[in-house]
Tab-separated table of C-alpha atoms and ligand atoms in Angstrom:
chain	number	residue	atom	x	y	z
A	18	MET	CA	-142.728	140.498	131.191
A	19	ARG	CA	-142.405	136.802	131.809
A	20	PRO	CA	-138.797	135.854	132.521
A	21	GLU	CA	-137.520	133.664	129.747
A	22	PHE	CA	-134.706	131.221	129.859
A	23	HIS	CA	-132.556	130.609	126.803
A	24	LEU	CA	-129.529	128.396	126.602
A	25	LEU	CA	-128.468	130.100	123.384
A	26	PRO	CA	-128.920	133.605	121.973
A	27	ALA	CA	-131.479	134.144	119.191
A	28	ASP	CA	-130.590	132.506	115.878
A	29	ALA	CA	-130.798	135.564	113.680
A	30	ALA	CA	-128.513	134.471	110.847
A	31	ALA	CA	-129.006	131.741	108.281
A	32	SER	CA	-126.020	129.706	109.443
A	33	ALA	CA	-126.830	129.932	113.168
A	34	THR	CA	-128.919	126.746	113.373
A	35	ARG	CA	-126.252	124.684	111.620
A	36	LEU	CA	-123.510	126.045	113.842
A	37	ASP	CA	-125.636	125.327	116.915
A	38	SER	CA	-126.205	121.735	115.785
A	39	LEU	CA	-122.487	121.355	115.209
A	40	ALA	CA	-121.687	122.616	118.711
A	41	LEU	CA	-124.367	120.374	120.209
A	42	CYS	CA	-123.153	117.350	118.263
A	43	LEU	CA	-119.587	117.946	119.389
A	44	LEU	CA	-120.714	118.346	122.974
A	45	LEU	CA	-122.783	115.142	122.910
A	46	LEU	CA	-120.043	113.154	121.224
A	47	CYS	CA	-117.338	114.302	123.633
A	48	GLY	CA	-119.756	113.818	126.517
A	49	ALA	CA	-120.481	110.250	125.387
A	50	VAL	CA	-116.776	109.413	125.083
A	51	ALA	CA	-116.077	110.892	128.514
A	52	LEU	CA	-119.020	108.995	130.001
A	53	VAL	CA	-117.934	105.628	128.571
A	54	LEU	CA	-114.366	106.131	129.814
A	55	PHE	CA	-115.544	107.209	133.229
A	56	VAL	CA	-117.996	104.326	133.657
A	57	LEU	CA	-115.359	101.772	132.587
A	58	MET	CA	-112.763	103.336	134.863
A	59	VAL	CA	-114.998	103.314	137.914
A	60	GLY	CA	-116.393	99.862	137.067
A	61	PHE	CA	-112.959	98.264	136.731
A	62	SER	CA	-111.650	100.015	139.853
A	63	ILE	CA	-114.426	98.524	141.887
A	64	ARG	CA	-114.342	95.097	140.322
A	65	TYR	CA	-110.587	94.623	140.478
A	66	ARG	CA	-109.904	96.492	143.714
A	67	ALA	CA	-107.310	94.926	146.023
A	68	GLY	CA	-108.818	92.034	147.865
A	69	SER	CA	-111.785	91.526	145.555
A	70	SER	CA	-112.599	87.978	144.590
A	71	ALA	CA	-112.850	88.752	140.846
A	72	ASP	CA	-111.502	86.037	138.551
A	73	ARG	CA	-107.972	87.000	137.521
A	74	THR	CA	-107.062	83.910	135.567
A	75	HIS	CA	-107.253	83.823	131.736
A	76	VAL	CA	-106.114	87.438	131.316
A	77	PRO	CA	-106.456	88.125	127.570
A	78	LYS	CA	-103.089	89.115	126.043
A	79	LYS	CA	-104.476	90.489	122.775
A	80	GLY	CA	-107.774	91.896	121.599
A	81	LEU	CA	-107.167	93.052	118.075
A	82	PRO	CA	-110.843	93.438	117.028
A	83	VAL	CA	-111.585	95.549	120.107
A	84	GLU	CA	-108.525	97.704	119.562
A	85	ILE	CA	-109.393	98.301	115.924
A	86	ALA	CA	-112.987	99.132	116.829
A	87	TRP	CA	-112.094	101.680	119.504
A	88	THR	CA	-109.577	103.312	117.205
A	89	VAL	CA	-111.518	103.372	113.958
A	90	ILE	CA	-115.020	104.243	115.159
A	91	PRO	CA	-114.088	107.403	117.113
A	92	LEU	CA	-111.679	108.348	114.326
A	93	LEU	CA	-114.452	108.236	111.727
A	94	LEU	CA	-116.892	110.079	113.995
A	95	PHE	CA	-114.447	112.859	114.730
A	96	LEU	CA	-113.292	113.123	111.115
A	97	GLY	CA	-116.965	113.532	110.194
A	98	ILE	CA	-117.285	116.369	112.716
A	99	TYR	CA	-114.099	117.897	111.329
A	100	ALA	CA	-115.458	117.830	107.765
A	101	TRP	CA	-118.767	119.358	108.885
A	102	GLY	CA	-116.966	122.098	110.810
A	103	ALA	CA	-114.543	122.764	107.954
A	104	ILE	CA	-117.370	123.175	105.436
A	105	ASP	CA	-119.222	125.648	107.663
A	106	TYR	CA	-115.992	127.478	108.433
A	107	VAL	CA	-115.195	127.974	104.756
A	108	LYS	CA	-118.725	129.299	104.243
A	109	LEU	CA	-118.113	132.022	106.821
A	110	TYR	CA	-115.384	133.414	104.598
A	111	GLN	CA	-116.696	132.799	101.086
A	112	ALA	CA	-119.025	135.484	99.883
A	113	PRO	CA	-121.627	134.592	97.265
A	114	GLY	CA	-121.683	136.917	94.234
A	115	ASN	CA	-124.709	138.880	95.435
A	116	ALA	CA	-123.203	139.599	98.853
A	117	MET	CA	-123.484	143.190	100.015
A	118	PRO	CA	-120.202	144.622	101.290
A	119	VAL	CA	-120.334	146.748	104.426
A	120	PHE	CA	-117.197	148.451	105.659
A	121	VAL	CA	-116.251	148.756	109.288
A	122	VAL	CA	-113.432	150.651	110.915
A	123	ALA	CA	-113.007	149.888	114.609
A	124	LYS	CA	-111.312	152.420	116.835
A	125	GLN	CA	-110.815	152.987	120.527
A	126	TRP	CA	-113.627	152.651	121.549
A	127	MET	CA	-116.205	152.603	118.854
A	128	TRP	CA	-117.524	150.832	115.759
A	129	GLU	CA	-117.912	152.916	112.621
A	130	ALA	CA	-119.599	151.568	109.530
A	131	GLU	CA	-119.972	152.860	106.024
A	132	HIS	CA	-122.316	151.592	103.351
A	133	ARG	CA	-121.442	151.733	99.689
A	134	ASN	CA	-123.716	154.670	98.982
A	135	GLY	CA	-121.834	156.720	101.567
A	136	ARG	CA	-124.300	156.392	104.436
A	137	ARG	CA	-122.278	156.157	107.627
A	138	GLU	CA	-123.180	155.134	111.118
A	139	LYS	CA	-121.511	154.966	114.505
A	140	GLY	CA	-122.195	152.353	117.128
A	141	GLN	CA	-125.003	150.990	114.972
A	142	LEU	CA	-125.294	148.868	111.898
A	143	HIS	CA	-128.410	148.610	109.770
A	144	LEU	CA	-128.716	145.524	107.583
A	145	PRO	CA	-131.350	144.104	105.237
A	146	LEU	CA	-133.057	140.786	105.940
A	147	GLY	CA	-132.163	137.777	103.821
A	148	ARG	CA	-129.223	139.240	101.905
A	149	PRO	CA	-125.706	137.809	102.349
A	150	ILE	CA	-123.568	140.468	104.005
A	151	ARG	CA	-119.810	140.588	103.687
A	152	MET	CA	-118.229	142.670	106.415
A	153	VAL	CA	-114.890	144.167	105.359
A	154	MET	CA	-113.209	145.329	108.538
A	155	THR	CA	-110.078	146.965	109.754
A	156	SER	CA	-108.928	148.788	112.843
A	157	GLN	CA	-107.420	152.202	113.258
A	158	ASP	CA	-105.514	151.352	116.425
A	159	VAL	CA	-105.477	148.034	118.293
A	160	ILE	CA	-107.013	144.618	117.676
A	161	HIS	CA	-110.758	144.530	118.169
A	162	SER	CA	-113.154	141.659	117.686
A	163	PHE	CA	-116.509	141.906	115.918
A	164	PHE	CA	-118.855	139.675	117.891
A	165	VAL	CA	-122.573	139.195	117.289
A	166	PRO	CA	-123.769	136.251	119.380
A	167	ASP	CA	-127.204	136.270	117.729
A	168	PHE	CA	-125.526	135.684	114.352
A	169	ARG	CA	-122.905	133.261	115.763
A	170	VAL	CA	-120.274	135.500	114.205
A	171	LYS	CA	-116.970	136.523	115.746
A	172	GLN	CA	-114.057	137.906	113.792
A	173	ASP	CA	-110.894	139.690	114.833
A	174	VAL	CA	-110.508	143.191	113.436
A	175	VAL	CA	-106.828	143.859	113.036
A	176	PRO	CA	-104.901	147.062	112.364
A	177	GLY	CA	-102.894	146.947	109.150
A	178	ARG	CA	-105.060	144.428	107.351
A	179	TYR	CA	-108.569	143.629	106.262
A	180	THR	CA	-110.533	140.786	107.718
A	181	SER	CA	-113.946	139.801	106.498
A	182	ILE	CA	-116.813	137.564	107.497
A	183	VAL	CA	-120.003	136.553	105.714
A	184	PHE	CA	-123.469	136.006	107.155
A	185	THR	CA	-127.116	136.354	106.127
A	186	PRO	CA	-129.484	137.975	108.635
A	187	SER	CA	-132.560	135.774	108.857
A	188	ARG	CA	-134.730	137.594	111.374
A	189	THR	CA	-135.668	141.259	111.706
A	190	GLY	CA	-135.039	142.939	114.998
A	191	GLU	CA	-132.284	144.467	117.069
A	192	TYR	CA	-129.202	142.602	118.117
A	193	ARG	CA	-126.195	143.439	120.229
A	194	LEU	CA	-122.770	143.951	118.734
A	195	TYR	CA	-119.874	143.410	121.121
A	196	CYS	CA	-116.146	143.838	120.974
A	197	ALA	CA	-114.834	140.516	122.217
A	198	GLU	CA	-111.203	141.566	122.381
A	199	TYR	CA	-109.969	140.923	125.858
A	200	CYS	CA	-107.169	143.352	126.596
A	201	GLY	CA	-108.216	146.271	128.686
A	202	THR	CA	-111.690	146.748	130.007
A	203	GLU	CA	-112.794	149.375	127.542
A	204	HIS	CA	-113.362	146.930	124.675
A	205	ALA	CA	-116.261	145.650	126.724
A	206	MET	CA	-117.855	149.067	126.403
A	207	MET	CA	-117.682	149.080	122.602
A	208	LEU	CA	-121.300	148.092	122.355
A	209	GLY	CA	-123.224	148.461	119.147
A	210	ARG	CA	-126.741	147.930	117.942
A	211	ILE	CA	-127.459	145.878	114.850
A	212	VAL	CA	-130.807	146.579	113.246
A	213	VAL	CA	-132.062	144.015	110.743
A	214	MET	CA	-134.821	145.469	108.581
A	215	GLN	CA	-137.108	144.303	105.790
A	216	PRO	CA	-135.329	144.964	102.458
A	217	ALA	CA	-137.730	147.768	101.450
A	218	ALA	CA	-137.406	149.522	104.816
A	219	PHE	CA	-133.647	149.105	104.620
A	220	ALA	CA	-133.514	150.652	101.131
A	221	GLN	CA	-135.480	153.606	102.509
A	222	TRP	CA	-133.185	153.935	105.488
A	223	LEU	CA	-130.141	153.775	103.205
A	224	ASP	CA	-131.429	156.637	101.075
A	225	ALA	CA	-132.473	158.786	104.007
A	226	GLY	CA	-130.127	160.668	106.252
A	227	PRO	CA	-127.669	163.395	105.439
A	228	ARG	CA	-126.755	163.413	101.758
A	229	GLN	CA	-123.162	162.564	101.171
A	230	PRO	CA	-121.289	161.340	98.162
A	231	GLY	CA	-121.213	157.559	97.809
A	232	MET	CA	-118.029	155.764	98.797
A	233	ALA	CA	-116.910	155.382	95.185
A	234	ALA	CA	-117.467	159.086	94.429
A	235	ARG	CA	-115.536	160.041	97.537
A	236	GLY	CA	-112.871	157.550	96.487
A	237	TYR	CA	-112.627	159.169	93.087
A	238	ALA	CA	-112.084	162.583	94.650
A	239	LEU	CA	-109.330	161.099	96.832
A	240	TYR	CA	-107.827	159.316	93.832
A	241	ARG	CA	-107.369	162.717	92.216
A	242	ARG	CA	-106.366	164.529	95.406
A	243	TYR	CA	-103.541	162.091	96.202
A	244	GLY	CA	-102.309	162.197	92.634
A	245	CYS	CA	-103.021	158.554	91.810
A	246	SER	CA	-104.687	159.711	88.607
A	247	GLY	CA	-101.481	161.463	87.524
A	248	CYS	CA	-99.844	158.071	87.070
A	249	HIS	CA	-102.756	155.660	86.701
A	250	ASP	CA	-105.117	157.458	84.330
A	251	PRO	CA	-105.015	155.871	80.874
A	252	GLY	CA	-103.961	159.207	79.388
A	253	SER	CA	-101.010	159.686	81.752
A	254	ASN	CA	-97.486	159.566	80.386
A	255	VAL	CA	-96.180	157.622	83.398
A	256	HIS	CA	-96.017	153.885	82.717
A	257	ALA	CA	-98.432	152.600	85.399
A	258	PRO	CA	-101.147	149.928	85.264
A	259	ASP	CA	-104.726	150.881	84.442
A	260	LEU	CA	-106.738	150.237	87.611
A	261	THR	CA	-110.109	149.875	85.857
A	262	GLY	CA	-111.700	146.584	86.844
A	263	LEU	CA	-108.665	145.593	88.922
A	264	LEU	CA	-110.619	143.809	91.692
A	265	GLY	CA	-110.940	140.130	90.882
A	266	ARG	CA	-108.373	140.301	88.068
A	267	ARG	CA	-105.353	137.945	87.989
A	268	VAL	CA	-102.179	139.956	88.464
A	269	HIS	CA	-98.702	138.798	87.449
A	270	LEU	CA	-95.973	140.148	89.672
A	271	ALA	CA	-92.399	141.007	88.780
A	272	ASP	CA	-91.033	138.240	91.037
A	273	GLY	CA	-93.050	135.608	89.190
A	274	ARG	CA	-95.889	135.252	91.694
A	275	GLU	CA	-99.448	135.452	90.476
A	276	LEU	CA	-102.462	136.445	92.561
A	277	THR	CA	-106.030	137.653	92.341
A	278	ALA	CA	-106.453	141.315	93.198
A	279	ASP	CA	-108.662	141.677	96.271
A	280	GLU	CA	-109.095	144.404	98.863
A	281	PRO	CA	-105.992	143.503	100.931
A	282	TYR	CA	-103.898	143.493	97.752
A	283	VAL	CA	-105.031	146.979	96.741
A	284	ARG	CA	-104.523	148.245	100.288
A	285	ASP	CA	-100.976	146.871	100.324
A	286	SER	CA	-100.328	148.334	96.872
A	287	ILE	CA	-101.124	151.763	98.310
A	288	LEU	CA	-99.275	151.448	101.621
A	289	VAL	CA	-96.377	149.095	100.739
A	290	PRO	CA	-96.038	149.368	96.952
A	291	THR	CA	-92.716	147.508	96.896
A	292	LYS	CA	-94.297	144.374	98.371
A	293	ASP	CA	-96.126	143.326	95.200
A	294	VAL	CA	-94.668	144.989	92.115
A	295	VAL	CA	-96.672	144.342	88.965
A	296	ALA	CA	-94.719	142.591	86.195
A	297	GLY	CA	-93.635	144.945	83.441
A	298	TYR	CA	-93.596	148.083	85.576
A	299	ALA	CA	-90.863	149.943	87.433
A	300	PRO	CA	-91.290	150.131	91.245
A	301	ILE	CA	-91.721	153.897	91.157
A	302	MET	CA	-94.988	154.173	93.067
A	303	PRO	CA	-94.493	156.081	96.335
A	304	SER	CA	-95.885	154.645	99.564
A	305	PHE	CA	-98.872	156.461	100.993
A	306	ALA	CA	-98.429	154.964	104.465
A	307	GLY	CA	-99.286	157.508	107.134
A	308	GLN	CA	-100.929	159.812	104.606
A	309	ILE	CA	-104.212	158.077	103.808
A	310	GLY	CA	-106.568	156.963	106.596
A	311	GLU	CA	-108.302	153.581	106.574
A	312	GLU	CA	-111.677	155.050	105.662
A	313	ASP	CA	-110.173	156.817	102.669
A	314	ILE	CA	-108.410	153.672	101.485
A	315	LEU	CA	-111.724	151.812	101.624
A	316	ALA	CA	-113.303	154.584	99.547
A	317	ILE	CA	-110.522	154.431	96.935
A	318	ILE	CA	-110.992	150.663	96.725
A	319	GLU	CA	-114.716	151.189	96.160
A	320	TYR	CA	-113.897	153.655	93.398
A	321	ILE	CA	-111.627	151.083	91.741
A	322	ARG	CA	-114.342	148.434	92.095
A	323	GLU	CA	-117.029	150.665	90.606
A	324	SER	CA	-114.786	151.765	87.764
A	325	ALA	CA	-115.259	148.284	86.318
A	326	HIS	CA	-118.884	149.153	85.624
A	327	ASP	CA	-119.969	151.821	83.256
A	328	GLU	CA	-121.831	154.058	85.636
A	329	LEU	CA	-118.601	155.701	86.679
A	330	PRO	CA	-119.109	158.214	89.442
A	331	ARG	CA	-116.576	160.506	87.832
A	332	GLY	CA	-116.863	164.147	88.734
A	333	ARG	CA	-120.048	163.694	90.746
B	401	HEC	C1	-95.591	157.989	90.606
B	401	HEC	C2	-96.661	157.293	89.941
B	401	HEC	C3	-97.707	156.623	90.792
B	401	HEC	C4	-98.535	157.203	91.722
B	401	HEC	C5	-98.588	158.645	92.192
B	401	HEC	C6	-99.398	156.134	92.192
B	401	HEC	N1	-99.074	154.954	91.583
B	401	HEC	FE1	-99.982	153.176	91.864
B	401	HEC	N2	-98.612	152.266	90.697
B	401	HEC	C7	-97.628	152.924	89.951
B	401	HEC	C8	-96.851	151.930	89.232
B	401	HEC	C9	-95.680	152.237	88.304
B	401	HEC	C10	-97.370	150.680	89.549
B	401	HEC	C11	-96.889	149.312	89.066
B	401	HEC	C12	-95.695	148.866	89.836
B	401	HEC	C13	-96.025	148.444	91.227
B	401	HEC	O1	-96.861	147.561	91.405
B	401	HEC	O2	-95.477	149.040	92.169
B	401	HEC	C14	-98.486	150.923	90.460
B	401	HEC	C15	-99.306	149.920	91.006
B	401	HEC	C16	-100.483	150.179	91.659
B	401	HEC	C17	-101.449	149.177	91.991
B	401	HEC	C18	-101.406	147.707	91.617
B	401	HEC	C19	-101.968	147.652	90.208
B	401	HEC	C20	-102.171	146.301	89.572
B	401	HEC	O3	-102.453	146.257	88.348
B	401	HEC	O4	-102.059	145.289	90.256
B	401	HEC	C21	-102.481	149.824	92.640
B	401	HEC	C22	-103.747	149.198	93.174
B	401	HEC	C23	-102.128	151.209	92.723
B	401	HEC	N3	-100.914	151.397	92.108
B	401	HEC	C24	-102.929	152.170	93.299
B	401	HEC	C25	-102.537	153.492	93.457
B	401	HEC	C26	-103.290	154.464	94.207
B	401	HEC	C27	-104.632	154.205	94.867
B	401	HEC	C28	-102.577	155.622	94.185
B	401	HEC	C29	-102.908	156.929	94.871
B	401	HEC	C30	-103.146	156.837	96.296
B	401	HEC	C31	-101.391	155.374	93.388
B	401	HEC	N4	-101.395	154.077	92.969
B	401	HEC	C32	-100.424	156.316	93.125
B	401	HEC	C33	-97.430	154.272	89.913
B	401	HEC	C34	-98.031	155.205	90.727
B	402	CU	CU1	-112.428	146.719	120.892
């Protein structure tokens, strides 16, 4: 094999080229500013060194046009860079409607992923080419960091909350997943393999493997097992909100706040029910903290999400 030299890792996600150009632009701009300052500094030091015969009469007292120029031009340039960076940053966290959620639970010292149909994998992650992926991630123990240099994606994975990141794989192949959390050496050994496949091959892969219930079906079983249904089923005689189609719905809270129900909201509702009490209901829901594991909470959330559609996985 011929040794190859690359300044940057492969650009295997749709946003990688843009992020590379941004980094390059920032580097060139800062480099140019540093160069100008340095050249002027050295030039003036030589020219006006002690004992030089440079003309020191007619020292200008004011140079308003120059001062305005050196303030306004860099300001505009850097504000431009800021806007560019801000737009790309927002894109990393805004999932388009057709984004495919993939759930990750990090633990000492391993990455575990689950796809919506229930296919699970450890230390690996299979993804389809060309489809926006929204990673929904949490940790079972300490902070980890999901880092895929080839996608230009790095996101902290934090116990007690969900973090997410969006990217679109743009090249088939295998890529390295790292844990970039730097506390203790063992994070460095949390290596994973990301396999980007053609959509048809991915669909086949997704359907193969040991048969297990999909996440939503597993979530439904848990929803019954933990007694959520006893209060939340429409037929129940406890006064509790109907969870059907909750994700994405505007929720009015008893303290007057209003928010859109997303995954972190549902997770908090299960673990810290008193934090966001729904308007019109008594705060009687017990906390399930310490009773339901992260993977099971993700499954229950998937059940609630699916319940908005008609193909309810009930009983399956
Ligand atoms: C004892 C009855 C009871 C049980 C058991 C119960 N809940 Fe609740 N739940 C409530 C009530 C009452 C509310 C509304 C008041 C509040 O927000 O705390 C609620 C609120 C919620 C909300 C917010 C709903 C909204 O419209 O914003 C979610 C999500 C939720 N529960 C999920 C669950 C899940 C999942 C379980 C099982 C792990 C569960 N609940 C078990 C009574 C219960
Ligand atoms: Cu780690």
